[in-house]
Amino acid sequence: MDYEIVQVNQNTWRIEEQGVRFFLLAGTEKALLIDSGMQVHHAKNIAAGLTSLPVFLLNTHADMDHIGSNDQFGSCYMHPAEEVNYRRAGKTGTIIPVQDGEELDLGNRKLRIIHLPGHTAGSIAVLDVAARVLISGDPVQEHGRIFMFGEHRNMADYISSLEKLKKMNSFDELWPSHADIPIRPDAINRLLEGARKVMNGEIVATSGEFHGRRFSVYDLGFTVLLGDE
Ligand SMILES: [Zn+2]
């Protein structure tokens, strides 16, 4: 399957698949894979080709395009609220729960977990503290499509999560799983404004379909939000 490895700096890589990306971050003692691909099912081998450190896995959430190689790992860091989705996807393996504010240290590289419910209940972002970069998963995208239709989405929680991100002053860039990278924090303000308008019925939707399921398409200009009909 096609993918491209982009080395961002000496100890950071992003692996670009068609339509989705995942990340490898190395410290001095261990490395963390953030998500494991969609079509790619050998992310562990890809990581082993890039670093000789032991590699652990963390998932921003359990949607299918983020857990492609999870079966290669016996365990993964994940927010406990995501377990339902993960098991529904047929995945076994141990979940090592991570909570909002918790820090993982890769050795000279501290990562902080930020819980961002809404897109899914257990969606998390990872703050690379010293680099001031937020690896943000799906909630914030530019020129992308943010999936907010279906059972496990929650628009009110999503808006609260954007409000929480807006108040943070700990990152200068966001690295989302989809579409443009990097994006600037001001994207959060525009998205928050757009999401509130969607919630209040101030944006006229068109209709779309994905795998036989109908949904509303809200074009915010800089990105598209897909909501329930
Ligand atoms: Zn996704």
Short mmCIF file of C-alpha atoms and ligand atoms in Angstrom, two decimals:
data_model
loop_
_atom_site.label_atom_id
_atom_site.label_comp_id
_atom_site.label_asym_id
_atom_site.label_seq_id
_atom_site.Cartn_x
_atom_site.Cartn_y
_atom_site.Cartn_z
CA MET A 1 0.00 0.00 0.00
CA ASP A 2 1.19 3.50 -0.78
CA TYR A 3 2.57 5.76 1.90
CA GLU A 4 5.27 8.37 2.24
CA ILE A 5 7.57 8.98 5.19
CA VAL A 6 8.32 12.63 5.92
CA GLN A 7 11.04 13.35 8.46
CA VAL A 8 10.01 16.54 10.25
CA ASN A 9 13.15 16.88 12.39
CA GLN A 10 15.82 14.68 13.93
CA ASN A 11 13.38 12.73 16.13
CA THR A 12 9.97 13.26 14.50
CA TRP A 13 8.35 11.71 11.47
CA ARG A 14 4.95 11.78 9.86
CA ILE A 15 3.75 8.94 7.68
CA GLU A 16 1.41 10.13 4.97
CA GLU A 17 -1.21 7.81 3.57
CA GLN A 18 -3.90 8.70 1.09
CA GLY A 19 -6.18 10.94 3.15
CA VAL A 20 -4.75 10.26 6.61
CA ARG A 21 -1.43 10.53 8.43
CA PHE A 22 0.16 9.23 11.60
CA PHE A 23 3.23 10.23 13.57
CA LEU A 24 6.35 8.81 15.17
CA LEU A 25 7.98 10.75 18.00
CA ALA A 26 11.25 9.64 19.56
CA GLY A 27 12.80 10.69 22.87
CA THR A 28 16.07 9.45 24.31
CA GLU A 29 14.57 6.28 25.85
CA LYS A 30 11.51 5.33 23.86
CA ALA A 31 9.41 6.25 20.86
CA LEU A 32 5.68 6.74 20.47
CA LEU A 33 3.62 6.01 17.40
CA ILE A 34 0.55 8.25 17.35
CA ASP A 35 -2.11 6.29 15.44
CA SER A 36 -1.28 3.36 13.19
CA GLY A 37 -2.65 4.05 9.72
CA MET A 38 -5.65 3.10 7.64
CA GLN A 39 -4.59 0.87 4.73
CA VAL A 40 -1.13 0.39 6.21
CA HIS A 41 -1.05 -2.66 8.47
CA HIS A 42 2.65 -2.73 9.30
CA ALA A 43 3.21 0.60 11.04
CA LYS A 44 5.31 -1.15 13.69
CA ASN A 45 7.77 -2.27 11.04
CA ILE A 46 7.85 1.21 9.53
CA ALA A 47 8.63 2.64 12.98
CA ALA A 48 11.34 0.02 13.58
CA GLY A 49 12.99 1.14 10.35
CA LEU A 50 13.18 4.72 11.66
CA THR A 51 14.26 4.25 15.28
CA SER A 52 16.05 1.58 17.31
CA LEU A 53 14.19 2.63 20.49
CA PRO A 54 11.29 0.56 21.84
CA VAL A 55 8.08 1.79 20.17
CA PHE A 56 4.77 2.23 22.01
CA LEU A 57 1.41 3.00 20.42
CA LEU A 58 -1.13 5.68 21.28
CA ASN A 59 -4.40 6.25 19.42
CA THR A 60 -6.00 9.70 19.14
CA HIS A 61 -9.28 7.79 18.80
CA ALA A 62 -10.57 4.47 17.43
CA ASP A 63 -12.08 5.39 14.04
CA MET A 64 -11.02 2.89 11.35
CA ASP A 65 -8.59 5.24 9.63
CA HIS A 66 -6.45 5.51 12.79
CA ILE A 67 -6.06 1.90 13.98
CA GLY A 68 -4.92 0.06 10.82
CA SER A 69 -1.86 -1.55 12.41
CA ASN A 70 -3.06 -1.85 15.99
CA ASP A 71 -3.05 -5.66 15.75
CA GLN A 72 0.76 -5.48 15.59
CA PHE A 73 0.80 -4.18 19.18
CA GLY A 74 -0.32 -6.02 22.30
CA SER A 75 -1.38 -2.79 23.95
CA CYS A 76 -2.11 0.84 23.17
CA TYR A 77 -2.53 4.07 25.08
CA MET A 78 -6.07 5.32 24.62
CA HIS A 79 -8.67 7.33 26.49
CA PRO A 80 -11.00 4.90 28.33
CA ALA A 81 -14.10 6.56 26.83
CA GLU A 82 -12.91 5.25 23.46
CA GLU A 83 -12.92 1.58 24.44
CA VAL A 84 -16.50 1.00 23.23
CA ASN A 85 -15.60 2.16 19.71
CA TYR A 86 -12.40 0.16 19.77
CA ARG A 87 -14.09 -3.10 20.72
CA ARG A 88 -16.90 -2.43 18.23
CA ALA A 89 -14.21 -2.28 15.56
CA GLY A 90 -13.34 -5.86 16.56
CA LYS A 91 -10.07 -5.01 18.24
CA THR A 92 -8.64 -7.01 21.12
CA GLY A 93 -5.47 -6.13 23.02
CA THR A 94 -4.93 -4.16 26.19
CA ILE A 95 -5.89 -0.53 26.53
CA ILE A 96 -3.59 1.48 28.77
CA PRO A 97 -5.87 4.31 29.83
CA VAL A 98 -4.66 7.90 29.60
CA GLN A 99 -6.48 10.88 31.10
CA ASP A 100 -6.60 14.57 30.41
CA GLY A 101 -3.47 16.31 31.69
CA GLU A 102 -1.47 13.11 32.07
CA GLU A 103 2.13 13.23 30.85
CA LEU A 104 4.16 10.61 29.05
CA ASP A 105 7.92 11.03 29.00
CA LEU A 106 9.84 9.55 26.08
CA GLY A 107 13.13 10.56 27.71
CA ASN A 108 13.86 14.28 27.44
CA ARG A 109 10.58 14.74 25.62
CA LYS A 110 7.41 15.32 27.59
CA LEU A 111 4.04 14.71 25.96
CA ARG A 112 0.77 15.84 27.57
CA ILE A 113 -2.63 14.28 26.89
CA ILE A 114 -5.48 16.67 26.07
CA HIS A 115 -8.97 15.13 26.13
CA LEU A 116 -11.16 16.54 23.34
CA PRO A 117 -14.54 14.75 23.35
CA GLY A 118 -17.03 15.44 20.56
CA HIS A 119 -15.79 13.85 17.33
CA THR A 120 -15.68 10.74 19.51
CA ALA A 121 -16.09 10.52 23.30
CA GLY A 122 -12.49 9.50 23.86
CA SER A 123 -10.73 11.69 21.30
CA ILE A 124 -7.39 12.97 22.55
CA ALA A 125 -4.66 15.26 21.29
CA VAL A 126 -0.98 15.02 22.25
CA LEU A 127 0.95 18.13 23.19
CA ASP A 128 4.67 17.96 22.47
CA VAL A 129 5.34 20.30 25.39
CA ALA A 130 8.75 21.82 24.61
CA ALA A 131 8.15 21.95 20.85
CA ARG A 132 4.78 23.70 21.42
CA VAL A 133 3.15 21.45 18.83
CA LEU A 134 -0.28 19.87 19.27
CA ILE A 135 -0.82 16.59 17.45
CA SER A 136 -4.54 17.05 17.34
CA GLY A 137 -6.28 14.10 15.65
CA ASP A 138 -9.54 14.91 13.85
CA PRO A 139 -11.31 17.80 15.66
CA VAL A 140 -9.43 20.66 13.97
CA GLN A 141 -8.85 20.62 10.21
CA GLU A 142 -8.30 23.07 7.38
CA HIS A 143 -9.49 22.04 3.92
CA GLY A 144 -10.65 18.78 5.44
CA ARG A 145 -13.90 17.08 6.37
CA ILE A 146 -14.78 16.83 10.03
CA PHE A 147 -17.13 13.90 10.63
CA MET A 148 -19.79 14.91 13.15
CA PHE A 149 -22.64 12.59 12.12
CA GLY A 150 -23.45 9.19 13.64
CA GLU A 151 -24.09 7.74 17.10
CA HIS A 152 -20.82 8.44 18.82
CA ARG A 153 -20.53 12.13 17.90
CA ASN A 154 -21.59 14.94 20.22
CA MET A 155 -21.81 18.50 18.90
CA ALA A 156 -22.13 20.19 22.32
CA ASP A 157 -19.05 18.35 23.62
CA TYR A 158 -17.24 19.20 20.41
CA ILE A 159 -17.87 22.91 20.91
CA SER A 160 -16.70 22.67 24.55
CA SER A 161 -13.51 20.98 23.36
CA LEU A 162 -12.83 23.76 20.87
CA GLU A 163 -13.42 26.32 23.64
CA LYS A 164 -10.91 24.46 25.81
CA LEU A 165 -8.32 24.47 22.98
CA LYS A 166 -8.90 28.15 22.34
CA LYS A 167 -8.01 28.97 25.96
CA MET A 168 -4.78 26.97 25.87
CA ASN A 169 -1.66 28.94 25.25
CA SER A 170 0.75 26.07 24.96
CA PHE A 171 1.13 25.44 21.22
CA ASP A 172 2.02 27.45 18.12
CA GLU A 173 1.09 24.79 15.56
CA LEU A 174 -1.41 21.99 15.18
CA TRP A 175 -0.66 18.81 13.28
CA PRO A 176 -4.01 17.22 12.39
CA SER A 177 -4.56 13.69 11.09
CA HIS A 178 -6.16 14.95 7.88
CA ALA A 179 -5.81 17.72 5.27
CA ASP A 180 -3.45 20.71 5.74
CA ILE A 181 -0.38 20.47 7.96
CA PRO A 182 0.73 22.42 9.90
CA ILE A 183 -2.18 24.68 10.78
CA ARG A 184 -2.20 27.76 13.02
CA PRO A 185 -4.14 28.09 16.29
CA ASP A 186 -6.45 30.74 14.76
CA ALA A 187 -8.11 27.86 12.85
CA ILE A 188 -9.67 26.95 16.23
CA ASN A 189 -11.47 30.31 16.44
CA ARG A 190 -12.88 30.02 12.93
CA LEU A 191 -13.97 26.45 13.56
CA LEU A 192 -15.59 27.36 16.87
CA GLU A 193 -17.53 30.14 15.20
CA GLY A 194 -18.61 27.77 12.41
CA ALA A 195 -19.58 24.96 14.79
CA ARG A 196 -21.73 27.35 16.87
CA LYS A 197 -23.51 28.49 13.71
CA VAL A 198 -24.16 24.87 12.74
CA MET A 199 -25.51 24.18 16.23
CA ASN A 200 -27.80 27.23 16.04
CA GLY A 201 -29.07 26.38 12.57
CA GLU A 202 -27.50 29.47 11.02
CA ILE A 203 -25.80 27.65 8.15
CA VAL A 204 -27.76 26.07 5.32
CA ALA A 205 -26.63 22.51 4.68
CA THR A 206 -26.50 20.50 1.50
CA SER A 207 -26.99 16.75 1.58
CA GLY A 208 -24.32 14.05 1.29
CA GLU A 209 -23.94 10.29 1.48
CA PHE A 210 -21.15 8.04 2.77
CA HIS A 211 -21.39 4.23 2.77
CA GLY A 212 -25.16 4.47 2.31
CA ARG A 213 -25.61 6.87 5.20
CA ARG A 214 -27.07 10.34 4.59
CA PHE A 215 -25.79 13.42 6.37
CA SER A 216 -25.75 17.21 6.21
CA VAL A 217 -22.79 19.01 4.66
CA TYR A 218 -21.91 22.38 6.23
CA ASP A 219 -19.38 24.25 4.13
CA LEU A 220 -17.55 26.64 6.47
CA GLY A 221 -15.38 27.97 3.64
CA PHE A 222 -12.00 26.83 5.04
CA THR A 223 -13.21 23.33 5.93
CA VAL A 224 -16.33 21.17 5.80
CA LEU A 225 -18.28 19.88 8.77
CA LEU A 226 -20.50 16.82 8.25
CA GLY A 227 -23.45 16.62 10.64
CA ASP A 228 -26.59 14.57 11.23
CA GLU A 229 -29.47 15.18 8.84
ZN ZN B 1 -9.88 10.38 10.97
#
